[in-house]
Coordinates of C-alpha atoms and ligand atoms in Angstrom, one line a residue:
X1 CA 96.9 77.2 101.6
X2 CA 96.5 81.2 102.5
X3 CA 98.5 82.7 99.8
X4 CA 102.3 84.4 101.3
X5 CA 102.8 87.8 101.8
X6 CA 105.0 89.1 99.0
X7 CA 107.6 90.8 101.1
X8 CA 108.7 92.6 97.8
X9 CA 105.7 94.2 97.1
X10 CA 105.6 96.4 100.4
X11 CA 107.9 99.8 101.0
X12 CA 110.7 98.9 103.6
X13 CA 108.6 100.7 106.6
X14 CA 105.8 98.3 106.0
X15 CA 107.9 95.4 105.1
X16 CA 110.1 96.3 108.5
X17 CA 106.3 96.4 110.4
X18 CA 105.4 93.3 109.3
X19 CA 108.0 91.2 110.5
X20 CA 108.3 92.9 113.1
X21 CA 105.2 91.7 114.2
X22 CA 105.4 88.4 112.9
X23 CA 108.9 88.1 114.4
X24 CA 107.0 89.0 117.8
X25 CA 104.2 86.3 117.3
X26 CA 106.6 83.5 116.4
X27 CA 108.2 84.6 119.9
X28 CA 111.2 86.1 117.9
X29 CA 113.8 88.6 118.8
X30 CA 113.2 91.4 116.9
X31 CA 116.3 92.2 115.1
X32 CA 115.4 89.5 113.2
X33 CA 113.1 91.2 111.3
X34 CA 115.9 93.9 110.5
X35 CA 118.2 90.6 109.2
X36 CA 115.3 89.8 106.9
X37 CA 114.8 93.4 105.8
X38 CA 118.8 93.6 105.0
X39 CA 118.4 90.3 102.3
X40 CA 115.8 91.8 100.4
X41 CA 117.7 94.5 98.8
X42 CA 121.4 95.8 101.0
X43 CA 122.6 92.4 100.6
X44 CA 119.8 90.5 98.0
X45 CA 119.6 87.2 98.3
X46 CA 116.7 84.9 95.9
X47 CA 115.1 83.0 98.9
X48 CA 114.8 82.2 102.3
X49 CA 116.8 79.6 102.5
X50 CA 119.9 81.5 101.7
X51 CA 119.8 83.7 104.7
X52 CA 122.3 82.0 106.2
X53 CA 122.5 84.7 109.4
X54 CA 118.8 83.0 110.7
X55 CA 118.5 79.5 112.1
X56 CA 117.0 76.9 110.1
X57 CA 113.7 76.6 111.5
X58 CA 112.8 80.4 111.0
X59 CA 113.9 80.5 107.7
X60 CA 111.7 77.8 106.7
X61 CA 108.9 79.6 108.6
X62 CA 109.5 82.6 107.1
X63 CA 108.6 80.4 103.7
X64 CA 105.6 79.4 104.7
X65 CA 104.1 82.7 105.5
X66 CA 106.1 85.3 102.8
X67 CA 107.5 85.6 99.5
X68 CA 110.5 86.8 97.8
X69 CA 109.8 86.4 94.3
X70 CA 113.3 87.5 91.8
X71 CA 112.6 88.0 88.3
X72 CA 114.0 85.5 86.1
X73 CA 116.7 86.1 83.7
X74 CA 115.5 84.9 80.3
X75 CA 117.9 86.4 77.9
X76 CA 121.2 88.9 77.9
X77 CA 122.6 90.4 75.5
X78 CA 125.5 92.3 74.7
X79 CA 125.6 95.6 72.7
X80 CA 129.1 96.3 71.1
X81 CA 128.9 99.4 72.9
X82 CA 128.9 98.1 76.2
X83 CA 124.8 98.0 76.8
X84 CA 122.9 95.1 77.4
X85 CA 119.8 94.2 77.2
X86 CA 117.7 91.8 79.0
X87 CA 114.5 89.7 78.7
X88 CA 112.5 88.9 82.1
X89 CA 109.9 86.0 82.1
X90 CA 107.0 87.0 84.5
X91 CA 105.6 84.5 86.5
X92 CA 102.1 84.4 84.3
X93 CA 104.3 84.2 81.1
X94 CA 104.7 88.0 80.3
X95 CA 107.6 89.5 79.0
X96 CA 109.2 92.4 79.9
X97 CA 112.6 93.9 79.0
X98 CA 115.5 96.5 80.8
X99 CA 119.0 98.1 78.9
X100 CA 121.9 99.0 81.3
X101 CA 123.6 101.5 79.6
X102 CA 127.1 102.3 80.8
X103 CA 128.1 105.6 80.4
X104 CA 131.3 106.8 82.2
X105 CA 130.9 106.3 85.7
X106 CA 127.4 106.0 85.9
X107 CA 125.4 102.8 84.8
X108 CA 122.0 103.9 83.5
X109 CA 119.0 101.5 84.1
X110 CA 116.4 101.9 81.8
X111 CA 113.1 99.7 83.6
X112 CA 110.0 99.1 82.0
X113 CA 106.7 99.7 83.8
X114 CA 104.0 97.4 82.1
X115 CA 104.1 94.6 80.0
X116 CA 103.1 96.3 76.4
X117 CA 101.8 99.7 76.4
X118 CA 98.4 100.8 75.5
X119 CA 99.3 104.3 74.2
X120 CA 100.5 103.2 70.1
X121 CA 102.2 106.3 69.7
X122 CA 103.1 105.9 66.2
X123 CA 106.5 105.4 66.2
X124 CA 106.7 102.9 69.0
X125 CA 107.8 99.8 68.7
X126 CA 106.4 98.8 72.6
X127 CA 102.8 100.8 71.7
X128 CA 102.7 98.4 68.0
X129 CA 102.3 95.4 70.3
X130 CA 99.4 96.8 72.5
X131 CA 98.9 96.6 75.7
X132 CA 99.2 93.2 78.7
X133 CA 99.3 94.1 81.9
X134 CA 100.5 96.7 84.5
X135 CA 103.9 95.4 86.5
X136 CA 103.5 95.2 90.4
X137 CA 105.8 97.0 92.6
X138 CA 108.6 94.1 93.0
X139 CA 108.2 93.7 89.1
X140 CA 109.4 97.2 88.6
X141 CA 112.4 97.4 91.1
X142 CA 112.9 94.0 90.5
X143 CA 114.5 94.4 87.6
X144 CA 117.5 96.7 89.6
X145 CA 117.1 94.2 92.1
X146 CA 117.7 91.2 89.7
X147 CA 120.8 92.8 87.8
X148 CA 122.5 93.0 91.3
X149 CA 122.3 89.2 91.6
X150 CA 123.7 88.4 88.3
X151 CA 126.0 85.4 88.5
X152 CA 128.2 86.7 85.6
X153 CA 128.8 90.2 85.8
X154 CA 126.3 91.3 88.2
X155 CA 125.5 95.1 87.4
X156 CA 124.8 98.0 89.7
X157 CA 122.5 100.9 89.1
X158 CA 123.5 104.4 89.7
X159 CA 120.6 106.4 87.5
X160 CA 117.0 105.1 86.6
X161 CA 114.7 106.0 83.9
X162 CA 111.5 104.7 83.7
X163 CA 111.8 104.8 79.4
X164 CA 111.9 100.9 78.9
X165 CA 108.2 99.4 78.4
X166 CA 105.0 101.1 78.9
X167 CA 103.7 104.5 80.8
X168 CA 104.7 104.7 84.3
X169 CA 102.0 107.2 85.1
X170 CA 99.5 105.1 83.8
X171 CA 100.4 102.7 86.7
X172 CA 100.9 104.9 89.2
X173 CA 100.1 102.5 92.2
X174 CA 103.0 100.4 91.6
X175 CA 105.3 103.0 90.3
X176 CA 104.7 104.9 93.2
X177 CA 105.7 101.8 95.8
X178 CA 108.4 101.8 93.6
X179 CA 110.2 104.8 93.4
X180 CA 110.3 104.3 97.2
X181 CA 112.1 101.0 96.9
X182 CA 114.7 102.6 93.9
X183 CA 115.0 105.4 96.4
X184 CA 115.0 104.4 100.1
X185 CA 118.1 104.1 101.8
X186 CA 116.7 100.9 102.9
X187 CA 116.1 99.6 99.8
X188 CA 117.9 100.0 96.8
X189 CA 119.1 103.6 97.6
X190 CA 119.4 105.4 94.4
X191 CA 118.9 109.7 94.7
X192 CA 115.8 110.7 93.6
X193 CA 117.4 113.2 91.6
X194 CA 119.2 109.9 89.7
X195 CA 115.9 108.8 89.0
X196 CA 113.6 110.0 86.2
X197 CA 110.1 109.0 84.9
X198 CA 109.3 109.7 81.5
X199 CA 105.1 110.0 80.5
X200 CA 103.9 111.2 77.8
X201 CA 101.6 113.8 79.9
X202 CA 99.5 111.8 82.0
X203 CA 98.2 114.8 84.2
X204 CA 96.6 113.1 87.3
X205 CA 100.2 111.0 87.6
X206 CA 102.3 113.9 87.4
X207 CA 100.4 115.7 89.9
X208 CA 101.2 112.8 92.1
X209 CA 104.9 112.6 91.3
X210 CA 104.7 116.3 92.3
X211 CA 103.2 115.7 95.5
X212 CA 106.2 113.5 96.6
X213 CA 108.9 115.1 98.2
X214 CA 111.6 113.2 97.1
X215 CA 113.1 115.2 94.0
X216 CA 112.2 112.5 91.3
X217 CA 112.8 113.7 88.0
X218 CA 110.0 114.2 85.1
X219 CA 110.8 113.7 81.9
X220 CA 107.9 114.7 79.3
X221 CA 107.5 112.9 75.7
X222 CA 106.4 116.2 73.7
X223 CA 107.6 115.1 70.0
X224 CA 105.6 117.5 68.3
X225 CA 104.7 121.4 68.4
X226 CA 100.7 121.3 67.9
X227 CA 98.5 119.5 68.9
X228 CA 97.5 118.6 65.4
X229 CA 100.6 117.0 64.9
X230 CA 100.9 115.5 67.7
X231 CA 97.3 114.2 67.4
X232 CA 98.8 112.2 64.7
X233 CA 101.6 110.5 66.5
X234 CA 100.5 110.4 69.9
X235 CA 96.5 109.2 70.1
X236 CA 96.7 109.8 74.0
X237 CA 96.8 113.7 72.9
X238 CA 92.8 114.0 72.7
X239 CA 92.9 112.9 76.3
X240 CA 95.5 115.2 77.7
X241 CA 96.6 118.1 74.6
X242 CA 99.5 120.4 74.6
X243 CA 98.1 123.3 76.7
X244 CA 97.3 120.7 79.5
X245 CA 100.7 119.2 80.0
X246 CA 102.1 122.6 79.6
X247 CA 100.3 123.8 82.3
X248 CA 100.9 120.6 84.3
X249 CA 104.8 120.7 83.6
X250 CA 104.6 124.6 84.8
X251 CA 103.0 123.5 88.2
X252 CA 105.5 121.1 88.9
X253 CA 108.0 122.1 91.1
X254 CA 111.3 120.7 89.2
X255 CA 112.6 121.6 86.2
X256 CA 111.2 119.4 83.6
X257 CA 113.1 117.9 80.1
X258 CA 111.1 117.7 77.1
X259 CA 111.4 114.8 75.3
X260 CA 111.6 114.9 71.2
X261 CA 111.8 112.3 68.6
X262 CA 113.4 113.9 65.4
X263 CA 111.1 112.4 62.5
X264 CA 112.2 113.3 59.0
X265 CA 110.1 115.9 57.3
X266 CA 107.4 115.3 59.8
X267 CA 108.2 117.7 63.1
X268 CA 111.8 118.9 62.3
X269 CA 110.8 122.1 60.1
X270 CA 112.5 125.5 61.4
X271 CA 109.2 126.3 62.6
X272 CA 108.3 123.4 64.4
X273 CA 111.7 124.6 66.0
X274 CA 110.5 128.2 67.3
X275 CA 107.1 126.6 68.3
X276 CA 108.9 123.9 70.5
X277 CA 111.1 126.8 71.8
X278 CA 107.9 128.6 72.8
X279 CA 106.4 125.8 74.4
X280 CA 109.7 124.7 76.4
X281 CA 110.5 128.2 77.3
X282 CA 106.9 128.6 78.8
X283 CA 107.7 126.2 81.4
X284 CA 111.7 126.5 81.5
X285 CA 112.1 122.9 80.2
X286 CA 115.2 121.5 79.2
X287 CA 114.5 120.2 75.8
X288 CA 116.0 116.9 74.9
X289 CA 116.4 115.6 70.8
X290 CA 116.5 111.9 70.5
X291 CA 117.5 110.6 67.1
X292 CA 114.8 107.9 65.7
X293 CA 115.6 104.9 66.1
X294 CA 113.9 101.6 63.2
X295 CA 111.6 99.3 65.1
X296 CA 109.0 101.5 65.6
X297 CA 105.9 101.8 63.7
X298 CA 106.4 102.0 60.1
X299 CA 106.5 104.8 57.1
X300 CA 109.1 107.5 59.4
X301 CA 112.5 108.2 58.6
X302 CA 115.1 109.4 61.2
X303 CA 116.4 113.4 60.0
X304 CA 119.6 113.4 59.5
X305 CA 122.1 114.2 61.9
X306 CA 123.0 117.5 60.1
X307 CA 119.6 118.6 60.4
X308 CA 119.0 117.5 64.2
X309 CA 122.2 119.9 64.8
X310 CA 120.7 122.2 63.2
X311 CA 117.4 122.1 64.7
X312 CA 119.5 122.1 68.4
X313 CA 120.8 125.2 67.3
X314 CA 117.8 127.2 66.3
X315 CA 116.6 126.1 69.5
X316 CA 119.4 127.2 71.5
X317 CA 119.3 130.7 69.7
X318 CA 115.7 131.0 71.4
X319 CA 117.3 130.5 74.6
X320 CA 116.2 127.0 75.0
X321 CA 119.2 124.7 76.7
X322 CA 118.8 121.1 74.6
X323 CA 121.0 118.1 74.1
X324 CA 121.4 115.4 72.0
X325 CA 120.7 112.3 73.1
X326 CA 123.3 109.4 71.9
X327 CA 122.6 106.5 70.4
X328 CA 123.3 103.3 72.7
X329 CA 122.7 99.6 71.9
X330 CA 121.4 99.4 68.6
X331 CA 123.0 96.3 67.2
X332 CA 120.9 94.5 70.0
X333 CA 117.5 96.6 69.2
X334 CA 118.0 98.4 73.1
X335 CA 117.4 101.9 72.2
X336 CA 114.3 103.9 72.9
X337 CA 111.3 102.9 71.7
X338 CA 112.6 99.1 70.4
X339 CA 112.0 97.4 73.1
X340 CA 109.2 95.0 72.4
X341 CA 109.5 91.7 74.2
X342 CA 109.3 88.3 72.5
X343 CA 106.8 86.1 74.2
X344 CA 108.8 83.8 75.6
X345 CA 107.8 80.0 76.6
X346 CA 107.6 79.2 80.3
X347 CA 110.7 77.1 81.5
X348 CA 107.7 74.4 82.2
X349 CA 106.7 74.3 78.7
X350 CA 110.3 74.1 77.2
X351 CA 111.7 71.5 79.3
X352 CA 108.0 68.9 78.8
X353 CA 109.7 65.7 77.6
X354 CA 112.9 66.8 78.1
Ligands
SAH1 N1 105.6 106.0 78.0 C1 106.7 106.8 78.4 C2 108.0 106.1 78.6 C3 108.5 105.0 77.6 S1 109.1 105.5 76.1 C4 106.9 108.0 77.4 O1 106.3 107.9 76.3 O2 107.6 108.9 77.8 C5 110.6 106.4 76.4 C6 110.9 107.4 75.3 O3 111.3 106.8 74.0 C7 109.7 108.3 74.9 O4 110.1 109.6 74.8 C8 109.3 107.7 73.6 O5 108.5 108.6 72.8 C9 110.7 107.4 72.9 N2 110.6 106.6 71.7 C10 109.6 105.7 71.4 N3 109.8 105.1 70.2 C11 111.0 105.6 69.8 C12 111.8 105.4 68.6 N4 111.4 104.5 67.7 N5 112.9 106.1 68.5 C13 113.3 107.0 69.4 N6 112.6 107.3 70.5 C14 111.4 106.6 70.7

């Protein structure tokens, strides 16, 4: 059997093309095709058969030829500050995982972008389990996608940041198909400037987010000064140092956040504060402090909150703007940098002999 289009995989233009023409060689009206195209994401649906607006007959043509593939829900759970976290099964067994993080009236999706990560920054729990694979297009907005169809409590994205699982600019391909299915009003519609990708400096990727003219945001993991230092925690650092994502961040046309992960006695010295003010001033980014959180790699101690306030402010006397960033889920290991998916058995394999 030819193997089905994956209708979930393709940017609403080329999705709306291809039935189109298939809607035309089945002898089809075409605002069919447009039907089809509103099930996929305006009003999601998880096959075929449930697009109850098409006869019978051309939804189980449509079947034959194209797929809809949802993400399956493996495990929720509830932080007792509101975020959840989930566990997706892939269909080749991979795990993957995505926090929802409520915060006032916005619902923060945090989506991950490969299965593993091949980066081991030191302090990662994702990078201590090494690397699988790199999601596809419908794996990545998928996991909006999915959260809409909930049964239970079904949950609707208003901001996306691509800080779950892996580095988005290391799969460019499919992260750039889809930040066009988060964005497009024909897809998921979320504003670009409600979306962010975070990358810990990959300069060929961030080039390409540049080029797009949708205002995506770019966040930057900086976490240390030097390039000594941050040698140490971030290996990827011989590949693209400092100077280079500088420079990179200062050719991109938005205003760019700087990430930093405050590790005790390791990068949260007064001076590593006026060298970070240096560097963030350089290229008018927003500088943003993000308390460490356990489940990383091992031998690092968060600083203490009086310290991280006090870094903040030695910062903000340089004429730097920062925040802090708050601490969400940790009772269910959500927070940056946790997320490291169990493997989890295919449904096949649990249910044998059941
Ligand atoms: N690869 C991308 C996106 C995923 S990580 C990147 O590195 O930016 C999202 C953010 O969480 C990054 O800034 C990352 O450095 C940070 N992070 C990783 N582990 C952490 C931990 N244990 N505590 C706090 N933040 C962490």
């Amino acid at each position: 059997m030819p193997q089905r289009e994956n209708l979930l995989n393709l940017t609403p233009d080329r999705a709306a093309e291809v039935l189109r023409a298939w809607m035309e060689s089945h002898g089809q009206q075409a605002y069919r095709a447009r039907q089809v195209l509103e099930h996929l994401y305006k009003q999601p649906v998880k096959g075929f058969a449930q697009m109850t607006t098409l006869p019978k007959a051309l939804r189980e043509d449509l079947d034959a030829d194209f797929e809809m593939p949802g993400l399956e829900v493996a495990t929720r759970q509830r932080s007792t500050d509101g975020t959840e976290k989930f566990l997706f099964r892939l269909r080749d067994g991979e795990a993957i995982e995505t926090v929802a993080i409520p915060d006032g009236d916005r619902m923060i999706l945090c989506v991950s972008s490969q299965a593993g990560c091949a980066l081991k920054c030191a302090f990662c729990a994702t990078g201590a389990m090494g690397f699988a694979r790199n999601l596809e297009p419908f794996e990545i907005a998928g996991q909006v996608r999915a959260l809409l169809m909930l049964d239970e409590r079904p949950i609707k994205a208003t901001n996306i940041v691509f800080m779950g699982m892996g580095e988005p600019l290391m799969n460019w391909k499919s992260v750039d198909v889809a930040l066009t299915l988060l964005n497009s009003p024909d897809a998921l519609g979320i504003g670009a400037r409600h979306i962010t990708v975070s990358t810990v400096g990959v300069l060929p990727g961030i080039v390409a987010l540049g080029k797009r003219p949708e205002q995506f945001r770019l966040a930057i993991s900086i976490h240390a000064p030097t390039d000594d230092l941050r040698q140490r925690l971030m290996p990827i650092n011989t590949k693209f140092p400092l100077a280079e994502v500088i420079e990179a961040a200062k050719v991109f046309d938005r205003r760019v956040t700087f990430e930093y992960v405050m590790l005790g006695g390791v990068n949260d010295g007064p001076e590593h504060a006026l060298q970070l003010a240096r560097l963030a001033k350089d290229c008018a980014a927003f500088v943003n402090l993000i308390p460490l959180h356990p489940g990383g790699g091992q031998g690092f101690t968060p600083t203490p909150r009086g310290e991280i306030v006090d870094f903040a402010r030695e910062l903000r006397k340089a004429g730097v703007e920062v925040a802090i960033r708050k601490s969400r889920g940790m009772d269910i290991a959500a927070a940056c940098g946790q997320l490291r998916a169990e493997r989890v058995p295919r449904r096949s394999a649990e249910k044998v002999g059941a």
